Amino acid sequence: MSVEPRVLVFACTYCAYAAAETAGVSKLQYPPQIYIVRLPCSGMFKSYYVLKALRSGFDAVLWSGCHPPYDCHFINGNYKARVRATLLKAYLKQLGFEDERFRLEWIAAGEADRFALIAKEIVENATRLPKLRFIEYREVEVK
Amino acid sequence: MTINIGIVSLAYCAGCEVAIASMERFCGLIGSGMVRIAYSTLLVDREELENVDILFVTGSIRTYEDIAIIKEASRKALKIVAFGSCACFGGIPGLANTIEREELLREIFSPLKPSTTNSRSKLTRFIVPLNTIVKIDYMVPGCPPPEPLIETLLDSLIYGKEFVLPKVSVCNECPLNRDDKKPLKKPRRKLLALNDIDINTCFLKQGILCMGPATLAGCKALCPSKGAPCIGCMGPLPNSKDQAADMIDALSIFYSVEPPEEILKAIPDPIGLLSMFTLPYSTIPYHRRVGGERIEKDVSRD
């Protein structure tokens, strides 16, 4: 059974994913609607992942990485993610998506309560948004 | 043996036809009788499309008439070539996917009275690339397609050599110097080559938007080697569909700006600059308003 809305969370191994794990260990509650994808670094998060996620039925996407300036395990991955997210937000805005659909947050490994809070917030925001619908290419042939 | 070529033009600017007609090699082939243009509204005087060996399709699909034309023509051809970025990816007309068709017509034709005879063909809801309507055998991107690529295509049609698109980006062919590996702090908004730039150094290193990293090779870096930044007409790389997403990833490595909002000063119009030719081909090919949000309303009106 699927739960609505669905939120895809990209988390970097060293900070955000560790925070999610800490949240689980310390029995903090966060909504079941979030699906976590673990990647090595926030510099790894590609813009294509967000577009693909929105297209294939996720209601919102969260990128979470280490705090700038010095937390990143790979020195400057979070700087790259930051510039990328700024451009991607502008791109999505031009395509008519609401600002709440995509969010970038910094979560350190110890901030389990912050992870739970952000997860709650983003699911709450996504519940208020209308469901995304896309028509396929072949439907253009129907007048 | 003569190879019959038909050229079907949809919503087009005639650039692709001129590109092929101005090629010395192509004219030589016509002169020697190897190739015959059986149908083209622009190049030859022929009323109807007969059965042809190769069908070149140029221009993007904008009206329902275009869809009917291309479906009819595809039955009369053995092989179909999507010629030019418009047919391959939707092209520059594809940027109209960010605007609803009613709004589009209102914007352009509002002072004029609509035709009462109903002979005007209706615009499609959004522009689609050619391969979603008919099955295509070759894809020749470019605006217009670069000469080396057309030559390879002609070789494959006449001598049966295999036609493959390059698998690398424009940067692989680009002669400009990009030894400096440091990311840039200050991007600036300059699209065209101006006086204060160094034409021997990579444009991205100088803070000018160049689509090279996310664009397919094949043009031998025509624009960058002549002092103008690449605008991405060759479309995305083979393992990707989203030129804009690729370019956003590349820009985040080239520009390390502080604060990050500064980057929007250099790229104020992400769709228009990063997916100028490939919006209908990408993962989210239209503005949300155009595709999806008003389906029921649209159906009832039609």
PDB file of C-alpha atoms in Angstrom, chain A residues 45-48 50-52 54-55 63 76 79-88 90-98 101 130-143, chain B residues 64 71 124-126 128-129 132-133 242 244-245 248-249 251-253 255 257-258 260-261 263-264 267 269-271 275 279-288 291-293 295-296 302:
ATOM      1  CA  PHE A  45      23.206  14.859  -6.164  1.00  0.00           C
ATOM      2  CA  LYS A  46      22.366  15.370  -9.807  1.00  0.00           C
ATOM      3  CA  SER A  47      19.710  17.731 -11.093  1.00  0.00           C
ATOM      4  CA  TYR A  48      18.344  14.924 -13.238  1.00  0.00           C
ATOM      5  CA  VAL A  50      14.993  15.717  -9.058  1.00  0.00           C
ATOM      6  CA  LEU A  51      13.369  16.091 -12.483  1.00  0.00           C
ATOM      7  CA  LYS A  52      12.992  12.327 -12.801  1.00  0.00           C
ATOM      8  CA  LEU A  54       8.934  14.703  -9.924  1.00  0.00           C
ATOM      9  CA  ARG A  55       8.068  13.195 -13.287  1.00  0.00           C
ATOM     10  CA  TRP A  63      18.376  17.364  -0.706  1.00  0.00           C
ATOM     11  CA  ASN A  76      33.515  21.180  -1.178  1.00  0.00           C
ATOM     12  CA  TYR A  79      29.222  24.124  -2.188  1.00  0.00           C
ATOM     13  CA  LYS A  80      28.496  22.389  -5.479  1.00  0.00           C
ATOM     14  CA  ALA A  81      25.118  21.210  -4.229  1.00  0.00           C
ATOM     15  CA  ARG A  82      24.292  24.760  -3.181  1.00  0.00           C
ATOM     16  CA  VAL A  83      24.956  26.353  -6.570  1.00  0.00           C
ATOM     17  CA  ARG A  84      23.177  23.454  -8.266  1.00  0.00           C
ATOM     18  CA  ALA A  85      20.108  23.795  -6.052  1.00  0.00           C
ATOM     19  CA  THR A  86      19.883  27.533  -6.709  1.00  0.00           C
ATOM     20  CA  LEU A  87      19.887  27.022 -10.455  1.00  0.00           C
ATOM     21  CA  LEU A  88      17.546  24.043 -10.263  1.00  0.00           C
ATOM     22  CA  ALA A  90      14.997  28.734 -10.785  1.00  0.00           C
ATOM     23  CA  TYR A  91      14.573  26.123 -13.520  1.00  0.00           C
ATOM     24  CA  LEU A  92      11.690  24.392 -11.724  1.00  0.00           C
ATOM     25  CA  LYS A  93      10.035  27.727 -11.011  1.00  0.00           C
ATOM     26  CA  GLN A  94      10.061  28.524 -14.724  1.00  0.00           C
ATOM     27  CA  LEU A  95       8.418  25.157 -15.375  1.00  0.00           C
ATOM     28  CA  GLY A  96       5.605  26.105 -12.997  1.00  0.00           C
ATOM     29  CA  PHE A  97       6.493  24.076  -9.898  1.00  0.00           C
ATOM     30  CA  GLU A  98       5.864  25.480  -6.438  1.00  0.00           C
ATOM     31  CA  ARG A 101       8.507  20.920  -4.201  1.00  0.00           C
ATOM     32  CA  PRO A 130      -1.936  19.390  -5.573  1.00  0.00           C
ATOM     33  CA  LYS A 131      -0.913  16.057  -7.041  1.00  0.00           C
ATOM     34  CA  LEU A 132       1.366  16.326 -10.052  1.00  0.00           C
ATOM     35  CA  ARG A 133      -0.036  15.153 -13.369  1.00  0.00           C
ATOM     36  CA  PHE A 134       1.748  14.898 -16.667  1.00  0.00           C
ATOM     37  CA  ILE A 135       0.283  14.019 -20.032  1.00  0.00           C
ATOM     38  CA  GLU A 136       2.271  11.667 -22.193  1.00  0.00           C
ATOM     39  CA  TYR A 137       3.587  12.438 -25.645  1.00  0.00           C
ATOM     40  CA  ARG A 138       1.067  10.180 -27.378  1.00  0.00           C
ATOM     41  CA  GLU A 139      -1.843  12.100 -25.879  1.00  0.00           C
ATOM     42  CA  VAL A 140      -0.867  15.078 -27.988  1.00  0.00           C
ATOM     43  CA  GLU A 141      -2.227  13.249 -31.035  1.00  0.00           C
ATOM     44  CA  VAL A 142      -5.738  13.235 -29.575  1.00  0.00           C
ATOM     45  CA  LYS A 143      -7.361  16.504 -30.577  1.00  0.00           C
TER      46      LYS A 143
ATOM     47  CA  TYR B  64      -2.258  18.605 -36.021  1.00  0.00           C
ATOM     48  CA  LYS B  71       2.251  10.009 -40.687  1.00  0.00           C
ATOM     49  CA  THR B 124      -1.061  20.887 -30.751  1.00  0.00           C
ATOM     50  CA  ARG B 125      -1.182  21.238 -26.997  1.00  0.00           C
ATOM     51  CA  PHE B 126       2.581  21.171 -26.854  1.00  0.00           C
ATOM     52  CA  VAL B 128       6.790  16.940 -29.322  1.00  0.00           C
ATOM     53  CA  PRO B 129       9.977  15.539 -30.830  1.00  0.00           C
ATOM     54  CA  THR B 132       7.339  10.150 -30.450  1.00  0.00           C
ATOM     55  CA  ILE B 133       5.113  10.235 -33.555  1.00  0.00           C
ATOM     56  CA  ASP B 242      18.273  16.432 -20.098  1.00  0.00           C
ATOM     57  CA  ALA B 244      19.670  21.571 -18.894  1.00  0.00           C
ATOM     58  CA  ALA B 245      20.186  19.214 -15.942  1.00  0.00           C
ATOM     59  CA  ILE B 248      23.368  22.785 -14.189  1.00  0.00           C
ATOM     60  CA  ASP B 249      25.609  20.025 -12.807  1.00  0.00           C
ATOM     61  CA  LEU B 251      28.019  24.915 -13.911  1.00  0.00           C
ATOM     62  CA  SER B 252      28.049  24.060 -10.207  1.00  0.00           C
ATOM     63  CA  ILE B 253      31.565  22.713 -10.675  1.00  0.00           C
ATOM     64  CA  TYR B 255      31.276  28.386 -10.580  1.00  0.00           C
ATOM     65  CA  VAL B 257      29.963  31.677  -6.141  1.00  0.00           C
ATOM     66  CA  GLU B 258      29.230  33.325  -2.831  1.00  0.00           C
ATOM     67  CA  PRO B 260      24.871  31.146  -4.517  1.00  0.00           C
ATOM     68  CA  GLU B 261      22.110  33.511  -5.706  1.00  0.00           C
ATOM     69  CA  ILE B 263      24.682  32.666 -10.265  1.00  0.00           C
ATOM     70  CA  LEU B 264      21.186  33.759 -11.277  1.00  0.00           C
ATOM     71  CA  ILE B 267      21.827  32.909 -15.913  1.00  0.00           C
ATOM     72  CA  ASP B 269      16.535  32.623 -17.796  1.00  0.00           C
ATOM     73  CA  PRO B 270      17.498  28.970 -17.112  1.00  0.00           C
ATOM     74  CA  ILE B 271      15.047  27.385 -19.581  1.00  0.00           C
ATOM     75  CA  SER B 275      17.584  24.020 -22.831  1.00  0.00           C
ATOM     76  CA  LEU B 279      12.942  21.422 -23.937  1.00  0.00           C
ATOM     77  CA  PRO B 280      10.366  19.068 -25.601  1.00  0.00           C
ATOM     78  CA  TYR B 281      12.892  16.210 -25.445  1.00  0.00           C
ATOM     79  CA  SER B 282      13.744  16.513 -21.744  1.00  0.00           C
ATOM     80  CA  THR B 283      12.261  14.763 -18.702  1.00  0.00           C
ATOM     81  CA  ILE B 284       9.739  17.493 -17.933  1.00  0.00           C
ATOM     82  CA  PRO B 285       9.037  18.772 -21.446  1.00  0.00           C
ATOM     83  CA  TYR B 286       6.522  21.521 -20.748  1.00  0.00           C
ATOM     84  CA  HIS B 287       5.273  24.046 -18.229  1.00  0.00           C
ATOM     85  CA  ARG B 288       2.946  22.363 -15.723  1.00  0.00           C
ATOM     86  CA  GLY B 291       0.653  19.515 -19.618  1.00  0.00           C
ATOM     87  CA  GLY B 292      -1.617  18.028 -17.080  1.00  0.00           C
ATOM     88  CA  GLU B 293      -3.278  20.559 -14.860  1.00  0.00           C
ATOM     89  CA  ILE B 295      -6.822  18.078 -18.976  1.00  0.00           C
ATOM     90  CA  GLU B 296     -10.578  17.763 -18.363  1.00  0.00           C
ATOM     91  CA  ASP B 302     -12.432  20.333 -28.053  1.00  0.00           C
TER      92      ASP B 302
END
